[in-house]
Amino acid sequence: MEVNGKGRNFANTELCSTSAKGCRPRNSNASTAKPPGVSLCKYWMSGRCSRGDSCWYLHSWSLGHGFTHLARLEGHKKAVKGIALPLGSDKLYSGSSDGTARLWDCITGKCDYSSNLGDEVWSMITEGHWVFIGMKDFIKALNIQTSNEINLEGPVGQVYAMAVANDKLFAGTQNGDIMAWRASFEANPFHLAASLQGHTRAVLCLSVGENMLFSGSADNTIRVWDTETLQCIKTLNGHADAVTSVIHCNGHLFSCSLDGTIKVWFASEGQQNWEVIHTHKEETGVLTLCGMNDAEMKPVLCCSCNDNTVRLYDLPSFTERGILFSKREVRVIERGPSGLFFTGDAAGSLSVWMWVQKPQEEAS
């Protein structure tokens, strides 16, 4: 899960405001009482809490250690569904349900450009000089070097997920198919190669690794495909609800579901003998997973839950090390270079985070 790439600088970006202007206690005798559980102060989120340290609720976007919140990039009016950082670029791309794609300057944190795409964005990835935007019934391919735009036709319904492997672009669609395009050097650099069929409901997530494509679906299953032959070699059953995210790392497959579980799979012999070796249970449905390294190069799993939080776990122990909070549920988590990572929530906010070294006394 090592992160490489050119560094970005969000140091000059305006941080979220903690100004206080108007929150009042629910009763005058309860200034020191704390309600059970952990939740954000809604007045602080809107910059109007006047109770300061005596407030019952959190005045912080996170709890834990080893990371810090750098900035909130505001501009999208609806859910952020995609985040992309092209290699070698100092720009950050984001796509939203509000029908726009935004281009952010990584030096200033300001939005340089907003494009009206005419319909909702459902997914976004980058590969080389291309940014791919998944929409309803097509994929918009943008070449950031030449500014060339191509619409890839073929999907039926929303394109919920995309992945690239072996010079192929894969797209998971609303009707349960996975479309595959091959890259070429012709005038049209992509041509439709196949439609992978097998899922009976929408394909919600894709991941690649070791010449395999992993697809998670609303039909509660995960399918394993050979990226060369484009044949399904295994169907994994283990979740009791829609599989919302899959990631492959170091021979292991991590999956999560609306059933509230995260499962770790491992194939002991070959590509077909996948078995669950660990199940982690959350209190709510899990929406998306992202694996990365912290500042000490230790592996961490980030998982977004339906309760507007992102839980951070050290691997392989699944020891909780922190919680990220947001106004609405986080729909996308993207790792970046130089210790940066990003979260986009259903309210349209895009948050910038950074892994930091633990204080020396804490590390010892």
Coordinates of C-alpha atoms in Angstrom, one line a residue:
M1 CA 0.0 0.0 0.0
E2 CA 3.0 2.2 -0.5
V3 CA 2.2 5.7 -1.8
N4 CA 4.4 7.3 -4.4
G5 CA 4.2 10.4 -6.5
K6 CA 4.8 14.1 -6.7
G7 CA 4.1 16.0 -3.5
R8 CA 1.2 18.5 -3.1
N9 CA 1.1 21.5 -0.9
F10 CA -2.1 22.4 0.9
A11 CA -0.3 24.5 3.5
N12 CA -1.8 27.8 2.3
T13 CA -5.4 26.5 2.1
E14 CA -7.9 28.0 4.4
L15 CA -8.7 25.6 7.2
C16 CA -12.2 24.9 8.5
S17 CA -13.5 27.6 10.8
T18 CA -13.9 27.1 14.5
S19 CA -15.5 30.4 15.1
A20 CA -18.3 30.5 17.7
K21 CA -21.4 32.7 17.5
G22 CA -24.5 31.2 18.9
C23 CA -24.9 27.7 20.3
R24 CA -26.8 27.5 23.5
P25 CA -27.0 24.7 26.1
R26 CA -30.2 22.7 26.3
N27 CA -30.4 23.6 30.0
S28 CA -28.4 25.8 32.3
N29 CA -27.6 23.1 34.8
A30 CA -25.9 20.7 32.4
S31 CA -22.8 22.6 31.3
T32 CA -20.4 19.9 32.4
A33 CA -22.6 16.9 31.5
K34 CA -21.5 14.8 28.6
P35 CA -24.0 12.7 26.6
P36 CA -23.1 9.1 25.9
G37 CA -21.3 8.3 22.6
V38 CA -19.2 10.5 20.3
S39 CA -20.7 13.0 17.9
L40 CA -19.9 16.3 16.3
C41 CA -21.4 19.6 17.4
K42 CA -23.8 20.7 14.6
Y43 CA -23.4 24.3 15.6
W44 CA -19.6 24.1 15.4
M45 CA -19.9 22.6 12.0
S46 CA -21.8 25.7 10.9
G47 CA -19.4 28.0 12.8
R48 CA -22.0 29.1 15.4
C49 CA -21.1 27.3 18.6
S50 CA -20.4 29.7 21.5
R51 CA -19.8 27.1 24.3
G52 CA -16.2 26.4 23.4
D53 CA -14.5 23.7 25.5
S54 CA -17.6 23.4 27.7
C55 CA -19.7 22.1 24.7
W56 CA -21.1 18.6 25.1
Y57 CA -20.1 17.7 21.6
L58 CA -16.9 17.4 19.6
H59 CA -15.3 20.5 18.0
S60 CA -13.0 18.5 15.8
W61 CA -13.2 16.6 12.5
S62 CA -11.3 13.7 14.0
L63 CA -10.2 11.6 17.0
G64 CA -7.0 9.6 17.1
H65 CA -3.3 10.0 16.4
G66 CA -0.9 10.0 13.5
F67 CA -2.9 12.1 11.1
T68 CA -4.2 15.7 10.8
H69 CA -6.9 17.5 9.0
L70 CA -5.5 20.1 6.6
A71 CA -8.4 21.6 4.7
R72 CA -12.0 21.4 3.5
L73 CA -12.5 22.2 -0.2
E74 CA -16.0 23.5 -0.7
G75 CA -17.8 24.0 -3.9
H76 CA -19.8 20.9 -4.9
K77 CA -23.5 21.1 -4.0
K78 CA -24.2 17.4 -3.8
A79 CA -22.3 14.2 -3.0
V80 CA -18.7 13.9 -4.0
K81 CA -18.5 10.6 -6.0
G82 CA -15.0 10.6 -7.4
I83 CA -11.5 12.0 -6.6
A84 CA -8.5 11.6 -9.0
L85 CA -4.9 12.8 -8.8
P86 CA -3.1 12.2 -12.1
L87 CA 0.5 11.2 -11.7
G88 CA 2.9 14.1 -12.1
S89 CA 0.1 16.8 -12.0
D90 CA -0.4 19.4 -9.4
K91 CA -4.1 19.3 -9.9
L92 CA -6.9 17.4 -8.1
Y93 CA -10.0 16.3 -9.9
S94 CA -13.4 15.7 -8.2
G95 CA -16.8 14.7 -9.6
S96 CA -20.2 15.1 -7.9
S97 CA -23.8 14.2 -8.1
D98 CA -24.4 17.9 -8.8
G99 CA -23.4 17.1 -12.4
T100 CA -20.0 18.9 -12.2
A101 CA -16.4 18.1 -12.3
R102 CA -14.0 20.4 -10.5
L103 CA -10.3 21.0 -10.9
W104 CA -8.5 22.1 -7.7
D105 CA -5.0 23.7 -7.5
C106 CA -3.0 21.7 -5.0
I107 CA -0.8 24.7 -4.1
T108 CA -3.6 27.1 -3.1
G109 CA -6.5 24.7 -2.6
K110 CA -8.7 26.9 -4.8
C111 CA -11.0 25.6 -7.5
D112 CA -9.5 26.6 -10.9
Y113 CA -12.2 25.3 -13.1
S114 CA -15.7 23.8 -12.9
S115 CA -17.3 21.9 -15.8
N116 CA -21.0 21.2 -16.1
L117 CA -21.2 17.6 -17.4
G118 CA -25.0 17.6 -17.7
D119 CA -25.7 14.6 -15.5
E120 CA -24.6 13.0 -12.2
V121 CA -21.0 11.7 -11.8
W122 CA -21.0 8.2 -10.3
S123 CA -17.3 7.3 -10.3
M124 CA -13.9 8.7 -11.3
I125 CA -10.4 7.2 -11.7
T126 CA -7.1 8.3 -13.4
E127 CA -4.6 6.3 -15.3
G128 CA -1.6 7.9 -17.0
H129 CA -2.7 11.1 -18.7
W130 CA -6.3 10.1 -18.7
V131 CA -9.1 10.9 -16.2
F132 CA -12.2 8.6 -16.6
I133 CA -15.6 9.9 -15.4
G134 CA -18.3 7.3 -15.0
M135 CA -21.8 8.6 -15.8
K136 CA -25.2 7.2 -16.9
D137 CA -24.8 5.1 -20.1
F138 CA -21.3 6.2 -20.9
I139 CA -17.8 7.1 -19.6
K140 CA -16.2 10.5 -20.4
A141 CA -12.4 10.1 -21.0
L142 CA -10.3 13.3 -20.6
N143 CA -6.7 13.5 -21.7
I144 CA -5.1 16.1 -19.4
Q145 CA -2.2 16.6 -21.8
T146 CA -4.0 17.2 -25.0
S147 CA -7.4 18.3 -23.5
N148 CA -9.0 15.6 -25.8
E149 CA -12.4 14.3 -24.7
I150 CA -13.9 11.0 -25.7
N151 CA -17.2 9.4 -24.7
L152 CA -17.1 5.6 -24.3
E153 CA -20.5 4.2 -25.2
G154 CA -21.8 0.8 -24.1
P155 CA -22.7 0.8 -20.4
V156 CA -26.4 0.4 -19.5
G157 CA -27.3 2.7 -16.6
Q158 CA -25.0 4.3 -14.1
V159 CA -21.3 3.4 -14.1
Y160 CA -20.6 2.8 -10.4
A161 CA -17.0 1.7 -10.5
M162 CA -14.0 1.5 -12.8
A163 CA -10.5 -0.1 -12.8
V164 CA -7.6 -0.5 -15.1
A165 CA -5.5 -3.6 -15.7
N166 CA -3.5 -5.1 -18.5
D167 CA -4.2 -2.2 -20.9
K168 CA -7.9 -2.6 -20.3
L169 CA -10.5 -0.3 -18.8
F170 CA -13.2 -2.1 -16.8
A171 CA -16.5 -0.5 -15.8
G172 CA -19.1 -1.9 -13.4
T173 CA -22.6 -0.9 -14.5
Q174 CA -26.1 -0.6 -13.1
N175 CA -27.5 -3.6 -15.1
G176 CA -24.9 -6.0 -13.6
D177 CA -22.5 -6.1 -16.6
I178 CA -18.8 -5.2 -16.5
M179 CA -17.7 -3.5 -19.8
A180 CA -14.1 -3.9 -20.9
W181 CA -12.3 -1.6 -23.4
R182 CA -8.8 -2.2 -24.8
A183 CA -6.4 0.7 -25.2
S184 CA -4.8 1.3 -28.6
F185 CA -2.8 3.9 -30.4
E186 CA -5.4 4.5 -33.1
A187 CA -7.4 7.7 -33.6
N188 CA -9.9 6.4 -31.1
P189 CA -7.6 5.0 -28.4
F190 CA -10.3 2.8 -26.8
H191 CA -12.4 0.1 -28.3
L192 CA -15.0 -2.1 -26.6
A193 CA -13.6 -5.6 -26.2
A194 CA -16.2 -7.5 -24.1
S195 CA -19.1 -7.4 -21.7
L196 CA -18.5 -9.6 -18.7
Q197 CA -21.8 -11.0 -17.5
G198 CA -22.6 -13.0 -14.4
H199 CA -23.8 -10.6 -11.7
T200 CA -27.6 -10.4 -11.4
R201 CA -27.7 -6.9 -9.9
A202 CA -25.6 -3.7 -10.2
V203 CA -21.8 -3.9 -10.0
L204 CA -20.9 -1.5 -7.2
C205 CA -17.1 -1.9 -6.9
L206 CA -14.0 -3.2 -8.8
S207 CA -10.4 -3.9 -7.8
V208 CA -7.5 -5.5 -9.7
G209 CA -4.4 -7.5 -8.6
E210 CA -2.2 -10.4 -9.8
N211 CA -4.0 -10.6 -13.2
M212 CA -7.4 -10.8 -11.5
L213 CA -10.4 -8.5 -11.5
F214 CA -12.6 -8.5 -8.4
S215 CA -16.1 -7.3 -8.7
G216 CA -18.6 -6.6 -5.8
S217 CA -22.3 -6.4 -6.5
A218 CA -25.7 -5.6 -5.1
D219 CA -26.4 -9.3 -5.6
N220 CA -24.3 -9.9 -2.4
T221 CA -21.5 -11.7 -4.2
I222 CA -17.9 -11.1 -5.3
R223 CA -16.7 -12.5 -8.6
V224 CA -13.1 -13.1 -9.6
W225 CA -12.2 -12.7 -13.3
D226 CA -9.1 -13.5 -15.3
T227 CA -8.0 -10.2 -16.8
E228 CA -6.5 -11.9 -19.9
T229 CA -9.3 -14.4 -20.8
L230 CA -12.0 -12.2 -19.3
Q231 CA -13.6 -15.4 -17.8
C232 CA -15.1 -15.7 -14.3
I233 CA -13.0 -18.1 -12.3
K234 CA -14.7 -18.0 -9.0
T235 CA -17.8 -16.6 -7.2
L236 CA -17.4 -15.7 -3.5
N237 CA -20.4 -15.9 -1.2
G238 CA -20.1 -14.6 2.3
H239 CA -21.9 -11.3 2.6
A240 CA -25.5 -11.0 3.5
D241 CA -26.1 -7.7 1.7
A242 CA -24.7 -5.6 -1.1
V243 CA -20.9 -5.6 -1.5
T244 CA -20.0 -2.0 -1.6
S245 CA -16.1 -2.0 -1.8
V246 CA -13.3 -4.4 -2.6
I247 CA -9.5 -3.9 -2.5
H248 CA -6.7 -6.3 -3.3
C249 CA -3.4 -6.0 -1.5
N250 CA -0.4 -8.3 -1.0
G251 CA -2.4 -11.4 -2.0
H252 CA -5.3 -10.6 0.3
L253 CA -8.8 -9.3 -0.7
F254 CA -10.7 -7.0 1.6
S255 CA -14.4 -6.6 1.1
C256 CA -17.1 -4.7 2.9
S257 CA -20.9 -4.7 2.8
L258 CA -24.1 -3.0 3.9
D259 CA -24.4 -6.0 6.2
G260 CA -21.9 -4.2 8.5
T261 CA -19.0 -6.5 8.0
I262 CA -15.5 -6.3 6.6
K263 CA -14.1 -9.6 5.4
V264 CA -10.5 -10.6 4.6
W265 CA -10.1 -13.3 2.0
F266 CA -7.1 -15.3 1.1
A267 CA -6.4 -17.9 -1.6
S268 CA -4.1 -20.6 -0.2
E269 CA -3.7 -22.5 -3.4
G270 CA -4.2 -20.9 -6.8
Q271 CA -6.8 -18.3 -7.8
Q272 CA -9.9 -20.3 -7.0
N273 CA -9.6 -21.3 -3.4
W274 CA -10.6 -18.0 -1.8
E275 CA -11.6 -18.3 1.9
V276 CA -12.5 -15.8 4.6
I277 CA -9.7 -15.7 7.2
H278 CA -11.1 -12.8 9.2
T279 CA -14.4 -11.0 9.7
H280 CA -14.6 -7.5 11.3
K281 CA -18.0 -6.3 12.4
E282 CA -19.2 -2.6 12.4
E283 CA -22.4 -1.3 14.0
T284 CA -23.6 0.1 10.7
G285 CA -23.3 -0.7 7.0
V286 CA -19.8 -0.1 5.5
L287 CA -19.7 2.0 2.3
T288 CA -16.1 2.0 1.0
L289 CA -12.6 0.9 1.9
C290 CA -9.2 2.3 1.1
G291 CA -5.8 0.9 2.1
M292 CA -2.7 3.1 2.6
N293 CA 0.5 3.5 4.7
D294 CA 0.8 5.9 7.6
A295 CA 3.8 8.2 8.1
E296 CA 5.8 5.3 9.5
M297 CA 4.9 3.1 6.5
K298 CA 2.6 0.9 8.5
P299 CA -0.5 -0.4 6.8
V300 CA -3.8 1.2 7.7
L301 CA -7.3 0.3 6.5
C302 CA -9.8 3.2 6.2
C303 CA -13.5 2.3 6.1
S304 CA -16.4 4.6 5.7
C305 CA -19.6 3.8 7.6
N306 CA -23.2 4.8 7.4
D307 CA -22.9 6.8 10.6
N308 CA -21.0 9.7 8.9
T309 CA -17.6 8.4 10.1
V310 CA -14.5 6.9 8.6
R311 CA -12.8 4.3 10.9
L312 CA -9.1 3.8 10.7
Y313 CA -7.6 0.4 11.6
D314 CA -4.0 -0.8 11.9
L315 CA -3.4 -3.9 10.0
P316 CA -3.3 -6.8 10.4
S317 CA -4.6 -6.5 14.0
F318 CA -7.7 -4.3 13.1
T319 CA -6.8 -2.2 16.2
E320 CA -8.7 1.1 15.9
R321 CA -6.4 4.1 15.8
G322 CA -8.8 6.9 14.9
I323 CA -12.1 8.2 13.6
L324 CA -12.8 10.9 10.9
F325 CA -16.1 12.7 11.1
S326 CA -18.1 14.4 8.3
K327 CA -21.4 16.2 7.8
R328 CA -22.8 13.3 5.8
E329 CA -21.6 9.8 4.9
V330 CA -18.3 9.6 3.1
R331 CA -18.7 8.1 -0.4
V332 CA -15.1 8.1 -1.6
I333 CA -11.7 7.9 0.0
E334 CA -8.6 8.4 -2.2
R335 CA -4.9 8.1 -1.1
G336 CA -2.4 10.6 -2.5
P337 CA 1.3 11.2 -2.5
S338 CA 3.5 12.5 0.3
G339 CA 1.3 11.2 3.0
L340 CA -1.9 12.9 1.8
F341 CA -5.3 11.3 1.6
F342 CA -8.8 12.7 0.7
T343 CA -12.4 12.0 1.6
G344 CA -15.5 13.2 -0.2
D345 CA -18.9 13.2 1.6
A346 CA -22.6 13.3 0.6
A347 CA -22.8 17.0 1.5
G348 CA -20.4 17.9 -1.2
S349 CA -17.4 18.6 1.0
L350 CA -13.9 17.3 0.1
S351 CA -11.5 17.0 3.0
V352 CA -7.7 16.9 2.8
W353 CA -5.8 14.8 5.4
M354 CA -2.2 14.1 6.1
W355 CA -0.3 11.3 7.9
V356 CA 2.1 12.7 10.5
Q357 CA 4.8 11.2 12.7
K358 CA 3.9 10.4 16.2
P359 CA 5.6 12.5 18.9
Q360 CA 8.8 10.9 20.1
E361 CA 7.6 10.3 23.6
E362 CA 4.4 8.7 22.3
A363 CA 6.3 6.5 19.8
S364 CA 8.6 5.2 22.6

